[in-house]
């Protein structure tokens, strides 16, 4: 492991702050927070009006004095103070009092692969503001691999693909460390944006910001596969008149529209495989790719990757919470390290 398991066992809680959702795992209590990373602020008083799911529902529907914002962007905390206030409200007074009773409170947090020092510092300062005396940082790729049950500690190749809202991370792991990895700045938001732009340019239709995951509407049935429905009905606002309008969208055209962002993901997977030692690539031919993250549930994405790479592709049982569950397993001591002691002469 890149981080000492002994140090992680001393931590009392773990945080996975993503661009889409924030999750908190408390040792002995399990997953206690799983809410959208959204806050609604009263610009006149500076007070918080709502956090999490309720704040997300307010997006695009607020008067001028209420601003809905996200303190996490691209997997990086961009507003430390607002992130601290959001975490305090999500944890609640009872859980915060429980954590404050811990002597020398320690925390663990997920960070994107190759996160720059400023992003790491922002994560540390956010948790220190909650009372943590020490913060351990764990690569999201390793935490996600542990959370979905991959044999990370063994001398065997395991390939994990973390499909986030803002970025996709791909890595080959062996002996508890990353052998080769790539971070592609394309995620679920880019796919959503491609669909929204397609509907605007070809159908003159604007989707509301609260059209929950427009791709779930446009790619119903078998999703990205040609066996899905030929067309689907979409409701939105007419660009010219501003009135509500419904159109029947050809799903084949939508599949073509989202090929551009997904092609970047395929290129990243190809680069990881090219940089990987041949012995490990041979293992991957049998084991395949494990997909985790909220965007892994994009309908038909696994089939598209399987056809493009020629190797098996699997989706974790609960892909959206794999990273924080992996951190929790390390905190609880459920992961046994592989001892690599020098051999006696």
PDB file of N, CA, C and O in Angstrom, residues 141 143-150 159-163 287-298 301-302 305-306 312-326:
ATOM      1  N   UNK A 141      -7.910   5.455  -6.572  1.00  0.00           N
ATOM      2  CA  UNK A 141      -7.842   4.203  -7.321  1.00  0.00           C
ATOM      3  C   UNK A 141      -7.634   3.017  -6.389  1.00  0.00           C
ATOM      4  O   UNK A 141      -8.271   1.966  -6.534  1.00  0.00           O
ATOM      5  N   UNK A 143      -8.275   2.926  -3.067  1.00  0.00           N
ATOM      6  CA  UNK A 143      -9.443   2.792  -2.196  1.00  0.00           C
ATOM      7  C   UNK A 143     -10.601   2.121  -2.927  1.00  0.00           C
ATOM      8  O   UNK A 143     -11.286   1.256  -2.373  1.00  0.00           O
ATOM      9  N   UNK A 144     -10.823   2.505  -4.187  1.00  0.00           N
ATOM     10  CA  UNK A 144     -11.918   1.915  -4.956  1.00  0.00           C
ATOM     11  C   UNK A 144     -11.662   0.435  -5.232  1.00  0.00           C
ATOM     12  O   UNK A 144     -12.581  -0.389  -5.179  1.00  0.00           O
ATOM     13  N   UNK A 145     -10.406   0.085  -5.537  1.00  0.00           N
ATOM     14  CA  UNK A 145     -10.075  -1.319  -5.794  1.00  0.00           C
ATOM     15  C   UNK A 145     -10.306  -2.175  -4.550  1.00  0.00           C
ATOM     16  O   UNK A 145     -10.833  -3.287  -4.632  1.00  0.00           O
ATOM     17  N   UNK A 146      -9.927  -1.644  -3.391  1.00  0.00           N
ATOM     18  CA  UNK A 146     -10.161  -2.374  -2.140  1.00  0.00           C
ATOM     19  C   UNK A 146     -11.657  -2.489  -1.871  1.00  0.00           C
ATOM     20  O   UNK A 146     -12.168  -3.540  -1.460  1.00  0.00           O
ATOM     21  N   UNK A 147     -12.394  -1.411  -2.126  1.00  0.00           N
ATOM     22  CA  UNK A 147     -13.827  -1.402  -1.833  1.00  0.00           C
ATOM     23  C   UNK A 147     -14.636  -2.364  -2.670  1.00  0.00           C
ATOM     24  O   UNK A 147     -15.686  -2.841  -2.222  1.00  0.00           O
ATOM     25  N   UNK A 148     -14.186  -2.659  -3.890  1.00  0.00           N
ATOM     26  CA  UNK A 148     -14.950  -3.593  -4.730  1.00  0.00           C
ATOM     27  C   UNK A 148     -14.407  -5.015  -4.644  1.00  0.00           C
ATOM     28  O   UNK A 148     -14.807  -5.886  -5.418  1.00  0.00           O
ATOM     29  N   UNK A 149     -13.494  -5.254  -3.699  1.00  0.00           N
ATOM     30  CA  UNK A 149     -13.051  -6.613  -3.420  1.00  0.00           C
ATOM     31  C   UNK A 149     -11.959  -7.148  -4.314  1.00  0.00           C
ATOM     32  O   UNK A 149     -11.751  -8.372  -4.361  1.00  0.00           O
ATOM     33  N   UNK A 150     -11.239  -6.311  -5.035  1.00  0.00           N
ATOM     34  CA  UNK A 150     -10.150  -6.800  -5.876  1.00  0.00           C
ATOM     35  C   UNK A 150      -8.966  -7.233  -5.010  1.00  0.00           C
ATOM     36  O   UNK A 150      -8.694  -6.615  -3.975  1.00  0.00           O
ATOM     37  N   UNK A 159      -7.125  -4.369 -12.807  1.00  0.00           N
ATOM     38  CA  UNK A 159      -7.348  -3.092 -13.491  1.00  0.00           C
ATOM     39  C   UNK A 159      -8.652  -2.497 -12.999  1.00  0.00           C
ATOM     40  O   UNK A 159      -9.698  -3.145 -13.034  1.00  0.00           O
ATOM     41  N   UNK A 160      -8.592  -1.267 -12.528  1.00  0.00           N
ATOM     42  CA  UNK A 160      -9.771  -0.595 -11.995  1.00  0.00           C
ATOM     43  C   UNK A 160      -9.972   0.703 -12.767  1.00  0.00           C
ATOM     44  O   UNK A 160      -9.006   1.373 -13.150  1.00  0.00           O
ATOM     45  N   UNK A 161     -11.231   1.029 -13.006  1.00  0.00           N
ATOM     46  CA  UNK A 161     -11.597   2.240 -13.733  1.00  0.00           C
ATOM     47  C   UNK A 161     -12.622   2.994 -12.905  1.00  0.00           C
ATOM     48  O   UNK A 161     -13.737   2.524 -12.698  1.00  0.00           O
ATOM     49  N   UNK A 162     -12.223   4.149 -12.383  1.00  0.00           N
ATOM     50  CA  UNK A 162     -13.089   4.978 -11.545  1.00  0.00           C
ATOM     51  C   UNK A 162     -13.768   6.017 -12.435  1.00  0.00           C
ATOM     52  O   UNK A 162     -13.118   6.942 -12.933  1.00  0.00           O
ATOM     53  N   UNK A 163     -15.061   5.845 -12.659  1.00  0.00           N
ATOM     54  CA  UNK A 163     -15.830   6.732 -13.533  1.00  0.00           C
ATOM     55  C   UNK A 163     -16.498   7.796 -12.668  1.00  0.00           C
ATOM     56  O   UNK A 163     -17.566   7.555 -12.090  1.00  0.00           O
ATOM     57  N   UNK A 287      -8.832 -11.455 -16.137  1.00  0.00           N
ATOM     58  CA  UNK A 287      -9.521 -10.722 -15.071  1.00  0.00           C
ATOM     59  C   UNK A 287     -10.377  -9.587 -15.613  1.00  0.00           C
ATOM     60  O   UNK A 287     -11.469  -9.329 -15.114  1.00  0.00           O
ATOM     61  N   UNK A 288      -9.871  -8.863 -16.607  1.00  0.00           N
ATOM     62  CA  UNK A 288     -10.618  -7.770 -17.198  1.00  0.00           C
ATOM     63  C   UNK A 288     -10.555  -6.485 -16.388  1.00  0.00           C
ATOM     64  O   UNK A 288      -9.691  -6.304 -15.525  1.00  0.00           O
ATOM     65  N   UNK A 289     -11.491  -5.595 -16.658  1.00  0.00           N
ATOM     66  CA  UNK A 289     -11.550  -4.269 -16.046  1.00  0.00           C
ATOM     67  C   UNK A 289     -12.721  -4.232 -15.073  1.00  0.00           C
ATOM     68  O   UNK A 289     -13.824  -4.681 -15.399  1.00  0.00           O
ATOM     69  N   UNK A 290     -12.482  -3.690 -13.893  1.00  0.00           N
ATOM     70  CA  UNK A 290     -13.554  -3.473 -12.915  1.00  0.00           C
ATOM     71  C   UNK A 290     -13.937  -1.995 -12.932  1.00  0.00           C
ATOM     72  O   UNK A 290     -13.094  -1.127 -12.695  1.00  0.00           O
ATOM     73  N   UNK A 291     -15.195  -1.710 -13.218  1.00  0.00           N
ATOM     74  CA  UNK A 291     -15.677  -0.335 -13.292  1.00  0.00           C
ATOM     75  C   UNK A 291     -16.348   0.049 -11.977  1.00  0.00           C
ATOM     76  O   UNK A 291     -17.201  -0.682 -11.462  1.00  0.00           O
ATOM     77  N   UNK A 292     -15.943   1.180 -11.428  1.00  0.00           N
ATOM     78  CA  UNK A 292     -16.555   1.711 -10.215  1.00  0.00           C
ATOM     79  C   UNK A 292     -16.856   3.191 -10.449  1.00  0.00           C
ATOM     80  O   UNK A 292     -16.434   3.776 -11.445  1.00  0.00           O
ATOM     81  N   UNK A 293     -17.571   3.819  -9.503  1.00  0.00           N
ATOM     82  CA  UNK A 293     -17.944   5.220  -9.651  1.00  0.00           C
ATOM     83  C   UNK A 293     -19.369   5.356 -10.154  1.00  0.00           C
ATOM     84  O   UNK A 293     -19.917   4.446 -10.800  1.00  0.00           O
ATOM     85  N   UNK A 294     -19.982   6.491  -9.872  1.00  0.00           N
ATOM     86  CA  UNK A 294     -21.367   6.711 -10.237  1.00  0.00           C
ATOM     87  C   UNK A 294     -21.628   6.625 -11.731  1.00  0.00           C
ATOM     88  O   UNK A 294     -22.652   6.102 -12.175  1.00  0.00           O
ATOM     89  N   UNK A 295     -20.689   7.110 -12.552  1.00  0.00           N
ATOM     90  CA  UNK A 295     -20.885   7.098 -14.001  1.00  0.00           C
ATOM     91  C   UNK A 295     -20.665   5.723 -14.607  1.00  0.00           C
ATOM     92  O   UNK A 295     -20.896   5.537 -15.807  1.00  0.00           O
ATOM     93  N   UNK A 296     -20.224   4.745 -13.822  1.00  0.00           N
ATOM     94  CA  UNK A 296     -20.086   3.378 -14.342  1.00  0.00           C
ATOM     95  C   UNK A 296     -21.437   2.792 -14.700  1.00  0.00           C
ATOM     96  O   UNK A 296     -21.505   1.814 -15.458  1.00  0.00           O
ATOM     97  N   UNK A 297     -22.518   3.363 -14.154  1.00  0.00           N
ATOM     98  CA  UNK A 297     -23.858   2.868 -14.420  1.00  0.00           C
ATOM     99  C   UNK A 297     -24.445   3.427 -15.709  1.00  0.00           C
ATOM    100  O   UNK A 297     -25.621   3.184 -16.008  1.00  0.00           O
ATOM    101  N   UNK A 298     -23.666   4.176 -16.480  1.00  0.00           N
ATOM    102  CA  UNK A 298     -24.132   4.676 -17.771  1.00  0.00           C
ATOM    103  C   UNK A 298     -24.545   3.485 -18.629  1.00  0.00           C
ATOM    104  O   UNK A 298     -23.745   2.591 -18.882  1.00  0.00           O
ATOM    105  N   UNK A 301     -22.273   1.304 -21.306  1.00  0.00           N
ATOM    106  CA  UNK A 301     -20.862   1.692 -21.349  1.00  0.00           C
ATOM    107  C   UNK A 301     -19.954   0.480 -21.221  1.00  0.00           C
ATOM    108  O   UNK A 301     -18.920   0.387 -21.890  1.00  0.00           O
ATOM    109  N   UNK A 302     -20.321  -0.465 -20.350  1.00  0.00           N
ATOM    110  CA  UNK A 302     -19.484  -1.652 -20.178  1.00  0.00           C
ATOM    111  C   UNK A 302     -19.408  -2.473 -21.460  1.00  0.00           C
ATOM    112  O   UNK A 302     -18.339  -2.990 -21.817  1.00  0.00           O
ATOM    113  N   UNK A 305     -16.993  -0.727 -23.918  1.00  0.00           N
ATOM    114  CA  UNK A 305     -15.597  -0.944 -23.564  1.00  0.00           C
ATOM    115  C   UNK A 305     -15.166  -2.374 -23.872  1.00  0.00           C
ATOM    116  O   UNK A 305     -14.034  -2.610 -24.302  1.00  0.00           O
ATOM    117  N   UNK A 306     -16.068  -3.324 -23.651  1.00  0.00           N
ATOM    118  CA  UNK A 306     -15.744  -4.720 -23.926  1.00  0.00           C
ATOM    119  C   UNK A 306     -15.466  -4.930 -25.417  1.00  0.00           C
ATOM    120  O   UNK A 306     -14.519  -5.627 -25.794  1.00  0.00           O
ATOM    121  N   UNK A 312     -12.651  -8.705 -20.768  1.00  0.00           N
ATOM    122  CA  UNK A 312     -13.887  -8.628 -19.975  1.00  0.00           C
ATOM    123  C   UNK A 312     -13.996  -7.307 -19.208  1.00  0.00           C
ATOM    124  O   UNK A 312     -12.991  -6.746 -18.772  1.00  0.00           O
ATOM    125  N   UNK A 313     -15.218  -6.833 -19.058  1.00  0.00           N
ATOM    126  CA  UNK A 313     -15.501  -5.611 -18.300  1.00  0.00           C
ATOM    127  C   UNK A 313     -16.605  -5.932 -17.289  1.00  0.00           C
ATOM    128  O   UNK A 313     -17.641  -6.474 -17.658  1.00  0.00           O
ATOM    129  N   UNK A 314     -16.346  -5.607 -16.020  1.00  0.00           N
ATOM    130  CA  UNK A 314     -17.297  -5.878 -14.958  1.00  0.00           C
ATOM    131  C   UNK A 314     -17.659  -4.573 -14.250  1.00  0.00           C
ATOM    132  O   UNK A 314     -16.845  -3.649 -14.174  1.00  0.00           O
ATOM    133  N   UNK A 315     -18.867  -4.511 -13.707  1.00  0.00           N
ATOM    134  CA  UNK A 315     -19.305  -3.367 -12.903  1.00  0.00           C
ATOM    135  C   UNK A 315     -19.427  -3.838 -11.463  1.00  0.00           C
ATOM    136  O   UNK A 315     -20.006  -4.890 -11.189  1.00  0.00           O
ATOM    137  N   UNK A 316     -18.858  -3.070 -10.538  1.00  0.00           N
ATOM    138  CA  UNK A 316     -18.909  -3.429  -9.120  1.00  0.00           C
ATOM    139  C   UNK A 316     -20.355  -3.486  -8.642  1.00  0.00           C
ATOM    140  O   UNK A 316     -21.263  -2.885  -9.234  1.00  0.00           O
ATOM    141  N   UNK A 317     -20.556  -4.204  -7.535  1.00  0.00           N
ATOM    142  CA  UNK A 317     -21.918  -4.387  -7.020  1.00  0.00           C
ATOM    143  C   UNK A 317     -22.546  -3.056  -6.631  1.00  0.00           C
ATOM    144  O   UNK A 317     -23.692  -2.781  -6.960  1.00  0.00           O
ATOM    145  N   UNK A 318     -21.804  -2.238  -5.915  1.00  0.00           N
ATOM    146  CA  UNK A 318     -22.267  -0.878  -5.581  1.00  0.00           C
ATOM    147  C   UNK A 318     -21.184   0.096  -6.023  1.00  0.00           C
ATOM    148  O   UNK A 318     -20.374   0.561  -5.218  1.00  0.00           O
ATOM    149  N   UNK A 319     -21.132   0.415  -7.323  1.00  0.00           N
ATOM    150  CA  UNK A 319     -19.989   1.171  -7.846  1.00  0.00           C
ATOM    151  C   UNK A 319     -19.849   2.570  -7.274  1.00  0.00           C
ATOM    152  O   UNK A 319     -18.743   3.101  -7.184  1.00  0.00           O
ATOM    153  N   UNK A 320     -20.962   3.189  -6.850  1.00  0.00           N
ATOM    154  CA  UNK A 320     -20.895   4.581  -6.408  1.00  0.00           C
ATOM    155  C   UNK A 320     -20.220   4.751  -5.052  1.00  0.00           C
ATOM    156  O   UNK A 320     -19.687   5.824  -4.750  1.00  0.00           O
ATOM    157  N   UNK A 321     -20.219   3.710  -4.199  1.00  0.00           N
ATOM    158  CA  UNK A 321     -19.668   3.860  -2.850  1.00  0.00           C
ATOM    159  C   UNK A 321     -18.412   3.017  -2.637  1.00  0.00           C
ATOM    160  O   UNK A 321     -17.970   2.845  -1.507  1.00  0.00           O
ATOM    161  N   UNK A 322     -17.832   2.495  -3.705  1.00  0.00           N
ATOM    162  CA  UNK A 322     -16.672   1.605  -3.553  1.00  0.00           C
ATOM    163  C   UNK A 322     -15.491   2.297  -2.886  1.00  0.00           C
ATOM    164  O   UNK A 322     -14.816   1.705  -2.029  1.00  0.00           O
ATOM    165  N   UNK A 323     -15.212   3.544  -3.261  1.00  0.00           N
ATOM    166  CA  UNK A 323     -14.035   4.231  -2.719  1.00  0.00           C
ATOM    167  C   UNK A 323     -14.153   4.421  -1.209  1.00  0.00           C
ATOM    168  O   UNK A 323     -13.218   4.109  -0.463  1.00  0.00           O
ATOM    169  N   UNK A 324     -15.279   4.922  -0.742  1.00  0.00           N
ATOM    170  CA  UNK A 324     -15.421   5.160   0.701  1.00  0.00           C
ATOM    171  C   UNK A 324     -15.525   3.833   1.457  1.00  0.00           C
ATOM    172  O   UNK A 324     -15.043   3.716   2.598  1.00  0.00           O
ATOM    173  N   UNK A 325     -16.106   2.809   0.841  1.00  0.00           N
ATOM    174  CA  UNK A 325     -16.154   1.503   1.493  1.00  0.00           C
ATOM    175  C   UNK A 325     -14.754   0.904   1.592  1.00  0.00           C
ATOM    176  O   UNK A 325     -14.434   0.212   2.566  1.00  0.00           O
ATOM    177  N   UNK A 326     -13.913   1.164   0.587  1.00  0.00           N
ATOM    178  CA  UNK A 326     -12.530   0.708   0.662  1.00  0.00           C
ATOM    179  C   UNK A 326     -11.769   1.387   1.789  1.00  0.00           C
ATOM    180  O   UNK A 326     -11.007   0.741   2.528  1.00  0.00           O
TER     181      UNK A 326
END
